[in-house]
CSV table of C-alpha atoms and ligand atoms in Angstrom, one decimal:
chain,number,residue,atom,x,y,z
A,1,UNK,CA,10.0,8.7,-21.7
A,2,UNK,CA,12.3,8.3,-24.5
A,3,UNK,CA,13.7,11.7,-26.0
A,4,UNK,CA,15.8,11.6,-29.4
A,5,UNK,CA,18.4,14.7,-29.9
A,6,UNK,CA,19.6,16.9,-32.6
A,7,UNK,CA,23.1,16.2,-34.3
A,8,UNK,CA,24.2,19.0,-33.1
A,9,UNK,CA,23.0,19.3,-29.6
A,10,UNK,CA,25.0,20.0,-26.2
A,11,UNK,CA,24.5,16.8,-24.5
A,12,UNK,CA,25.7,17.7,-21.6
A,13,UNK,CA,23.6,20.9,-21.3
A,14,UNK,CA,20.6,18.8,-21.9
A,15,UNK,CA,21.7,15.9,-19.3
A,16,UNK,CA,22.0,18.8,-17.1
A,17,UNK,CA,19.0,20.6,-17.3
A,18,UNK,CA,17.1,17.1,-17.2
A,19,UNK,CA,18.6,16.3,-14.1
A,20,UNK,CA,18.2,19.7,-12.9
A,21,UNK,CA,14.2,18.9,-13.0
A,22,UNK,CA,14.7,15.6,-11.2
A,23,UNK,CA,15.2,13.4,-14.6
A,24,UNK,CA,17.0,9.8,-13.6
A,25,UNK,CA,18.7,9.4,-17.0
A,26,UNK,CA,19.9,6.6,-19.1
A,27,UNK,CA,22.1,6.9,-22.3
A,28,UNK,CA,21.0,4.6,-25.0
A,29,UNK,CA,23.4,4.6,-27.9
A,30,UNK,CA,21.4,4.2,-31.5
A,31,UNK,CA,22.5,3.2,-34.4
A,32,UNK,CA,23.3,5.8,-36.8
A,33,UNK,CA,25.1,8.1,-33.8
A,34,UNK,CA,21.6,10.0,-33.1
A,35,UNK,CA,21.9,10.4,-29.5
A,36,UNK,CA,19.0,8.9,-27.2
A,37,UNK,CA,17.7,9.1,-23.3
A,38,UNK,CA,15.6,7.2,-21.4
A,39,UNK,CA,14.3,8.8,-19.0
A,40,UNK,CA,12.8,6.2,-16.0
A,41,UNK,CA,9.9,6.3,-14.7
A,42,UNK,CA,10.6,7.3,-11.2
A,43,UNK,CA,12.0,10.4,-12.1
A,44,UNK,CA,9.7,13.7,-11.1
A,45,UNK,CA,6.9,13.9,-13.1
A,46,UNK,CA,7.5,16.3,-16.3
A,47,UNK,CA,5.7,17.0,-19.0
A,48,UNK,CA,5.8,16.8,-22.5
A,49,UNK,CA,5.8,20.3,-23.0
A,50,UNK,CA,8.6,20.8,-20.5
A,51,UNK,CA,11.0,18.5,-22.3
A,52,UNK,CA,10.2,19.4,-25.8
A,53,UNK,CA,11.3,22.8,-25.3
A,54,UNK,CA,14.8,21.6,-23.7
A,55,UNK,CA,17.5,23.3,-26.7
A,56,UNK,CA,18.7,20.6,-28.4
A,57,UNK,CA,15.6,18.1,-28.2
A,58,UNK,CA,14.8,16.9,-31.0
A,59,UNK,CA,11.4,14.0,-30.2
A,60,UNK,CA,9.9,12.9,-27.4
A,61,UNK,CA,8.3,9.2,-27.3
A,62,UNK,CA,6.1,8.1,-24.2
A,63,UNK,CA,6.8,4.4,-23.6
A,64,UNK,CA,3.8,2.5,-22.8
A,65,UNK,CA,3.2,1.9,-19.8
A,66,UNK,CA,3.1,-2.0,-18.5
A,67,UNK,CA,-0.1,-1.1,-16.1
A,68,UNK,CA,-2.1,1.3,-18.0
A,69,UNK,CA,-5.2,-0.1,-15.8
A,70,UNK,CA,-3.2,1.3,-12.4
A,71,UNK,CA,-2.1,4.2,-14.3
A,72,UNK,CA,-5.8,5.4,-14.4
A,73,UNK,CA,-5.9,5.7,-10.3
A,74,UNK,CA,-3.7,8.7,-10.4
A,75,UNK,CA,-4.7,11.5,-8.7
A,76,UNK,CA,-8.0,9.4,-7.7
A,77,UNK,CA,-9.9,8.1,-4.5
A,78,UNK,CA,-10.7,4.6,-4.2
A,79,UNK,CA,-14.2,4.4,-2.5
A,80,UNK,CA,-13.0,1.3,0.5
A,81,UNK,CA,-16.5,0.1,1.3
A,82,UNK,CA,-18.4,3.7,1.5
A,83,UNK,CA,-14.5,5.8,2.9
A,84,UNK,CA,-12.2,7.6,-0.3
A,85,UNK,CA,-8.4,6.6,0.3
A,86,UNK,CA,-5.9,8.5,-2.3
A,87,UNK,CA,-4.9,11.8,-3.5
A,88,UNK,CA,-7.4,14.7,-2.0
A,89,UNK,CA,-8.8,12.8,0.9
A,90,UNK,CA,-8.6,12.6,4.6
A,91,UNK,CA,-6.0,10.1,5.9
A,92,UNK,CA,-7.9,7.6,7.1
A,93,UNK,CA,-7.4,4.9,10.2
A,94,UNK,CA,-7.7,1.0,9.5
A,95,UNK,CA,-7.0,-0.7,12.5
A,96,UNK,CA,-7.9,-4.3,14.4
A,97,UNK,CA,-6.3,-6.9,16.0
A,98,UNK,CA,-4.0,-9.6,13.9
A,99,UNK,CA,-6.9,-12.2,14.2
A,100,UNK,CA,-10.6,-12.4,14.8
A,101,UNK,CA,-10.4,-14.0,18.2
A,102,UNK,CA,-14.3,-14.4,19.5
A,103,UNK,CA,-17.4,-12.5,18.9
A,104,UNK,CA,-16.6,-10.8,22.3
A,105,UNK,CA,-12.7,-9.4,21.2
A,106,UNK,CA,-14.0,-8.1,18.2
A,107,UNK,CA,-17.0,-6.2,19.4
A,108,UNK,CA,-14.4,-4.5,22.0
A,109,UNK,CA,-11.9,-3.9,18.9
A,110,UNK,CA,-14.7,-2.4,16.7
A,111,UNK,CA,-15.6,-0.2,19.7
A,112,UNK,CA,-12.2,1.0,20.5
A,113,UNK,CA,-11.6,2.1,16.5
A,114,UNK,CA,-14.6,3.7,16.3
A,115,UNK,CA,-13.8,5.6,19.4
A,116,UNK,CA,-10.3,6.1,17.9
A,117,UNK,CA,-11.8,7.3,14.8
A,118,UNK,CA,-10.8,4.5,12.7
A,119,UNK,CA,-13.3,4.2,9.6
A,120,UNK,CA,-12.3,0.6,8.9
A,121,UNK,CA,-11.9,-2.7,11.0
A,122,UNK,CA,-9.2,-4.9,10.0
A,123,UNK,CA,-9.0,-8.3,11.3
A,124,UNK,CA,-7.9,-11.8,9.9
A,125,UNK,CA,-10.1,-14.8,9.6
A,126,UNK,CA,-7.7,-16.8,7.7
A,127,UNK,CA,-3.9,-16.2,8.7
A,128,UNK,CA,-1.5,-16.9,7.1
A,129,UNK,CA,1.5,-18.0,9.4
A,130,UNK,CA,5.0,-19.3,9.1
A,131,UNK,CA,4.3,-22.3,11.5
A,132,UNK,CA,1.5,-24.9,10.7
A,133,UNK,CA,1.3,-25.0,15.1
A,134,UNK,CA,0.7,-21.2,15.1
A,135,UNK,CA,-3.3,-19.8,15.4
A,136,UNK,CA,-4.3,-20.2,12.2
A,137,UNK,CA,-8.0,-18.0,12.2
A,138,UNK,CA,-11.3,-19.0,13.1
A,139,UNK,CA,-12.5,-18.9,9.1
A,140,UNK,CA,-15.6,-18.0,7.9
A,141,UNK,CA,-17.3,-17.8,11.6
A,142,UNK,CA,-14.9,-15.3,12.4
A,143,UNK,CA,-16.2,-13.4,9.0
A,144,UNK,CA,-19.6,-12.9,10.6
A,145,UNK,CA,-18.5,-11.9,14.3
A,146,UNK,CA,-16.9,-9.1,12.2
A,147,UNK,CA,-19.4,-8.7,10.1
A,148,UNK,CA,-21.6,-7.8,12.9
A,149,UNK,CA,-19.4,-5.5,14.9
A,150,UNK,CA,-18.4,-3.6,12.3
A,151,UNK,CA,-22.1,-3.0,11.5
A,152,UNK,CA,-22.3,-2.1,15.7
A,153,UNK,CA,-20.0,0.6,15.7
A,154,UNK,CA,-20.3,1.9,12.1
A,155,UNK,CA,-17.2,1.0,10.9
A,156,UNK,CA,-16.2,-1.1,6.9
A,157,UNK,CA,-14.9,-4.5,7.2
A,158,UNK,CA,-10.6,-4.9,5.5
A,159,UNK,CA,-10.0,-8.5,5.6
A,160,UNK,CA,-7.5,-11.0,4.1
A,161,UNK,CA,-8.2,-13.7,1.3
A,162,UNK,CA,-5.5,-16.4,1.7
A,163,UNK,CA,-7.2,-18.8,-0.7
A,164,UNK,CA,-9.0,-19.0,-4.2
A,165,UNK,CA,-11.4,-20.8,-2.2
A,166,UNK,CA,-12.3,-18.5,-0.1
A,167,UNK,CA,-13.3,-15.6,-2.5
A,168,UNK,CA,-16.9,-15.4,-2.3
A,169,UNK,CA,-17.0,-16.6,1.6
A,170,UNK,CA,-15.2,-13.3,1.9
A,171,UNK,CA,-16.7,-10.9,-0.4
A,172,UNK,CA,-19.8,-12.2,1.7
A,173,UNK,CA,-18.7,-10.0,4.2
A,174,UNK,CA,-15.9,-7.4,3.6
A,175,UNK,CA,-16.3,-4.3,1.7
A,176,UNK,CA,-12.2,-4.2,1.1
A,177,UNK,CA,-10.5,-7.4,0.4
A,178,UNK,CA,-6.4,-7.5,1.5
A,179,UNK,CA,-4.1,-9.8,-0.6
A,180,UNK,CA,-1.3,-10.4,2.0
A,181,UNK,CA,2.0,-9.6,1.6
A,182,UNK,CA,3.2,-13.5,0.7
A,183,UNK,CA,0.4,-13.7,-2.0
A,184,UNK,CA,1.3,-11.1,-3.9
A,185,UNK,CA,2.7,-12.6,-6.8
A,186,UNK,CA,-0.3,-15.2,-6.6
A,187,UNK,CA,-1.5,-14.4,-9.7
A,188,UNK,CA,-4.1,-16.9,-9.2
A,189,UNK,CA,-5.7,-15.6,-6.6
A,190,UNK,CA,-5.2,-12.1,-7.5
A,191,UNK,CA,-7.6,-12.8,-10.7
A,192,UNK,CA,-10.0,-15.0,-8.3
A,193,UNK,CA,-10.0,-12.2,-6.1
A,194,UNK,CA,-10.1,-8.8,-9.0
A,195,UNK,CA,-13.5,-11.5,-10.6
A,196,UNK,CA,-15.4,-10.5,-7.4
A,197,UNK,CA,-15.1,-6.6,-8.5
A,198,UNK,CA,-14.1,-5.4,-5.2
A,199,UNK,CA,-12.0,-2.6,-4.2
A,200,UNK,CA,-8.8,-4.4,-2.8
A,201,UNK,CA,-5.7,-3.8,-0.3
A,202,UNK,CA,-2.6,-4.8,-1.8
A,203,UNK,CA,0.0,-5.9,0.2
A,204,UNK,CA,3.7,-5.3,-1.1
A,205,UNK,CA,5.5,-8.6,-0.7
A,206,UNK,CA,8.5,-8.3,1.1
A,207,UNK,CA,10.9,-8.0,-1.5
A,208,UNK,CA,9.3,-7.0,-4.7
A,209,UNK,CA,10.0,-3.8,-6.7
A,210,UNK,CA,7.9,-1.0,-7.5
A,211,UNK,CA,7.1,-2.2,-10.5
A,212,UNK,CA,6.5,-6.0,-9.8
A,213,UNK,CA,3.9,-4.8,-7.0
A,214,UNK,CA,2.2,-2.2,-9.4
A,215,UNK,CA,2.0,-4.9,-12.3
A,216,UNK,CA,0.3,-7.3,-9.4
A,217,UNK,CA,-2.4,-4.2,-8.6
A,218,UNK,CA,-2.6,-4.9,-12.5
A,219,UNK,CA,-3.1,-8.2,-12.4
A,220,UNK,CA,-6.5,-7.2,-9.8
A,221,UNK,CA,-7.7,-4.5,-11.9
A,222,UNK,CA,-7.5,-6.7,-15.2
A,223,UNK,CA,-9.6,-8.9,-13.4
A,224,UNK,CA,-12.2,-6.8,-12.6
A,225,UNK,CA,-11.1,-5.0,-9.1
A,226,UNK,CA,-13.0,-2.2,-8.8
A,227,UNK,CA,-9.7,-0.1,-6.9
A,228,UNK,CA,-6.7,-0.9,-5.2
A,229,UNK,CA,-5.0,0.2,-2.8
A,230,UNK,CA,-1.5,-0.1,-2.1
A,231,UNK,CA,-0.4,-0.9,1.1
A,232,UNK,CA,3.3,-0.8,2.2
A,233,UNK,CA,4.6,-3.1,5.3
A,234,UNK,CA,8.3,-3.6,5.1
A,235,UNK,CA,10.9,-5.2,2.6
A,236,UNK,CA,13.5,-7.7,3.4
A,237,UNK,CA,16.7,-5.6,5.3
A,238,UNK,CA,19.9,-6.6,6.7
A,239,UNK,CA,19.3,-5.6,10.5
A,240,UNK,CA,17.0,-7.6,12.5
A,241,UNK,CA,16.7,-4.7,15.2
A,242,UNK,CA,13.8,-3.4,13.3
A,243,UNK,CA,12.4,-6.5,12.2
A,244,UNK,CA,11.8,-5.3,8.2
A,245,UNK,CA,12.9,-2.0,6.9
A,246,UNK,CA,9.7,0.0,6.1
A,247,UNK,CA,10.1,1.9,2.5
A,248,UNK,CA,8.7,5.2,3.4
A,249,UNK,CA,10.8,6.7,0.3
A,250,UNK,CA,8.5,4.0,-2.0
A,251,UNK,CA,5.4,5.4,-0.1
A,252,UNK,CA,6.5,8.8,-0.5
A,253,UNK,CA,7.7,7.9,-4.8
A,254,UNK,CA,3.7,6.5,-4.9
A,255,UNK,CA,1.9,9.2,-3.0
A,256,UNK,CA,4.4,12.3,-5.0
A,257,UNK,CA,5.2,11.2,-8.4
A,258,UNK,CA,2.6,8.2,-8.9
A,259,UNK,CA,0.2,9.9,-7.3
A,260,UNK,CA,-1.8,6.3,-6.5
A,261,UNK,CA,-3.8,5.6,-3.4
A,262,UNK,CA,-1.2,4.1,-0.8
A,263,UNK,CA,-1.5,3.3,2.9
A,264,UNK,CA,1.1,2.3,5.4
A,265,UNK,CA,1.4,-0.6,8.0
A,266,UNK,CA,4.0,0.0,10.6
A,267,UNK,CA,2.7,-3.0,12.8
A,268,UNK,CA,4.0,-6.0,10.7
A,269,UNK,CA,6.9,-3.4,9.8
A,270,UNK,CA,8.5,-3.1,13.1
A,271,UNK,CA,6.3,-5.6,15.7
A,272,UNK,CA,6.5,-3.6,18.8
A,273,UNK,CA,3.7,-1.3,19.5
A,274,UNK,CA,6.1,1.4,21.1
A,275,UNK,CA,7.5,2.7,17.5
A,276,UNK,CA,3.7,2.3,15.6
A,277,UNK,CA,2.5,6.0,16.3
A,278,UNK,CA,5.8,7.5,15.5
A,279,UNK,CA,6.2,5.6,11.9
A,280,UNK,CA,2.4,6.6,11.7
A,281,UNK,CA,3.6,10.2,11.7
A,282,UNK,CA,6.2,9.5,9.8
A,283,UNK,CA,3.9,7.5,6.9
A,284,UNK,CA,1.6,10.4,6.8
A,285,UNK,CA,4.1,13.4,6.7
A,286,UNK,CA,5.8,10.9,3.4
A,287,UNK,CA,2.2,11.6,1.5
A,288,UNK,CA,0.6,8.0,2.7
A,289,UNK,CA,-3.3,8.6,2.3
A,290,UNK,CA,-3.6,6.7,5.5
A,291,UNK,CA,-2.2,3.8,7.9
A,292,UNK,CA,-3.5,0.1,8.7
A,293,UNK,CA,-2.2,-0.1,12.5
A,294,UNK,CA,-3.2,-3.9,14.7
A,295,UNK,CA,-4.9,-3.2,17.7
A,296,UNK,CA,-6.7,-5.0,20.3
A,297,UNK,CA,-8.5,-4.5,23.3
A,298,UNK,CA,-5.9,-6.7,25.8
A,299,UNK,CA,-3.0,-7.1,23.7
A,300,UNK,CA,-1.2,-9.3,26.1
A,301,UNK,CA,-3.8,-12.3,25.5
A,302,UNK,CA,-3.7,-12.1,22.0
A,303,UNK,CA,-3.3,-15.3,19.7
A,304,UNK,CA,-1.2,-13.5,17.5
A,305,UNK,CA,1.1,-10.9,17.0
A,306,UNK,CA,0.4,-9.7,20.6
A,307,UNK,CA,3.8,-7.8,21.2
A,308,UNK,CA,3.2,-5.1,18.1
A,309,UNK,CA,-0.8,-4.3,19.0
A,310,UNK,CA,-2.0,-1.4,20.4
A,311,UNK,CA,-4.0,-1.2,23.4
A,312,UNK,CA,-7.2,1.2,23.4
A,313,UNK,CA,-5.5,4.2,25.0
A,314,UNK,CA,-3.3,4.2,22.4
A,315,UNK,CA,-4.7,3.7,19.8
A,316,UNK,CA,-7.2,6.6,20.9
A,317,UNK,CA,-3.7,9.0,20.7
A,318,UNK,CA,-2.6,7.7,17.8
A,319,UNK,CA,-6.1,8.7,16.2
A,320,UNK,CA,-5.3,12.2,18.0
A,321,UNK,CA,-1.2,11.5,16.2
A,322,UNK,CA,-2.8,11.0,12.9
A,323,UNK,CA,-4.9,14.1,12.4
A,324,UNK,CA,-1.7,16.4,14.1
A,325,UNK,CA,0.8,14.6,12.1
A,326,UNK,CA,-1.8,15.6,8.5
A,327,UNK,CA,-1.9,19.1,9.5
A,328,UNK,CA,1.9,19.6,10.1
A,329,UNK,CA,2.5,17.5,7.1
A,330,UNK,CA,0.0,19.8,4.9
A,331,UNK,CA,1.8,22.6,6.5
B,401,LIG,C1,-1.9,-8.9,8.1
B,401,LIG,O1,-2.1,-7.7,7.7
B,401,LIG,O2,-2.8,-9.5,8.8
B,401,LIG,C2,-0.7,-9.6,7.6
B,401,LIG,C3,-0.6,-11.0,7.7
B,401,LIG,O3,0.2,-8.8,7.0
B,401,LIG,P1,1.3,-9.2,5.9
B,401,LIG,O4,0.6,-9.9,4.8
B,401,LIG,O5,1.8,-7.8,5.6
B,401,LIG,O6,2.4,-10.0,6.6
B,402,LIG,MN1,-0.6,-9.6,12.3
């Protein structure tokens, strides 16, 4: 928001009582002397009203936005494969190992969600790893063991799209697409992948701004995506001991001021399973409308990211952490 002021105005009253409703102000000199504020756009939401009546204001002018399309989710659910994530509903549990393994480890992973009271199985068919020798997924076989055991146990199928190619093999089969953290500025495959009109998970890459991850969602829903959903998992820090430094201030900025559908995955923030249900609690009491957690039924064999995957008795309390962690968060 861009506000103009009289000639005579106190500016420093008004800088004060904008920043006294949460306004992050910039000064913009203009020509002629008339003085000018920006007011940026994570500031606490305010409305016209609100700033016109500041003494000393003399116009307001709403910049346009660079993601109207995104701007439209706020304060709205977006319908993941039959379950409402965003503003209003019930936090909601997506969890599943790293990678579909066999027919047999996903059947036991859709069980132990549903038991957990997950609504959604996650699970990667295609992974995309930092080592061409790592376990790369099982492809589209894996799709349909997933497929099936999601459909066993009642659950929707999240699952990532690491390729173009691999759209409609996928849409086959999910009812949530994920665009993974290192794809987010594939622009590419983020149009390849809004085409298929699907609601999608997107993945903050691990060092992008607010605004380069929400003109990304843009990208999907200019495309044709039929929602998105916003799913934090760590940025780039400086101390290894945590692995990546989850941004629960940028999950609390989306859920608060933005008010757009966001979700949080401690797993590939931290990648030990001992510090997942706290940062769930954590995610939820910051206004996240739910959390995307790796789980699997024996961790200790599993072909990837073993060491941050809950087993099923914990995932089972962490269902139980979920639900106490919304009600002490909603007070
Ligand atoms: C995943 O969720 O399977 C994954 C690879 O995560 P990220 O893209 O966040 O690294
Ligand atoms: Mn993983």
């Amino acid at each position: 928001m861009l506000i103009t002021l009289h000639p005579d105005a106190d500016v420093g009253r008004v800088r004060k009582e904008l920043a006294g409703l949460g306004q992050w102000i910039e000064d913009l000199s203009t020509e002629g002397g008339r003085r000018a504020m920006l007011l940026r756009p994570h500031s606490a939401a305010l409305s016209l009203q609100e700033v016109r009546a500041i003494e000393g204001v003399a116009d307001v002018f709403v910049a346009r936005s660079g993601h109207p399309l995104l701007d439209e989710l706020e304060g709205c659910t977006v319908d993941a494969g039959g379950v409402p994530i965003g503003d209003g509903a019930e936090a909601v549990l997506i969890a599943g190992p790293c990678s579909i393994e066999s027919e047999t480890q996903v059947d036991l992973a859709a069980r132990m969600v549903a038991e957990a009271g997950g609504k959604l199985l996650r699970g990667g068919a295609y992974k995309p790893r930092t080592s061409p020798y790592s376990f790369l997924g099982h492809g589209a076989e894996a799709l349909g063991w997933m497929r099936r055991a999601a459909d066993a146990h009642g659950l929707s199928v999240i699952t990532e799209v690491l390729s173009e190619r691999d759209v409609d093999t996928v849409a086959r089969h999910a009812d949530v697409l994920q665009v993974g953290a290192r794809n987010m500025q594939n622009y590419a495959l983020l149009r390849a992948v809004g085409a298929v009109a699907y609601p999608v998970l997107l993945k903050r890459s691990m060092s992008a701004s607010l605004e380069e991850w929400f003109l990304a969602a843009e990208h999907l829903l200019n495309a044709g995506a039929s929602g998105v959903v916003l799913c934090e998992r760590g940025i780039v820090g400086f101390d290894p001991s945590t692995r990546n430094l989850l941004d629960l201030g940028a999950v609390a900025l989306i859920a608060h001021v933005h008010r757009l559908p966001v979700v949080v995955d401690p797993s590939h923030a931290v990648g030990r399973r001992d510090l997942i249900e706290p940062l769930c609690r954590a995610a939820l009491a910051a206004g996240a409308h739910g959390v995307m957690v790796e789980a699997h039924p024996d961790a200790r064999q599993a072909l990837s990211d073993g060491p941050q995957a809950l087993e099923p008795a914990a995932l089972r309390r962490l269902g139980w952490a979920g639900r106490a962690a919304v009600r002490e968060a909603v007070g």
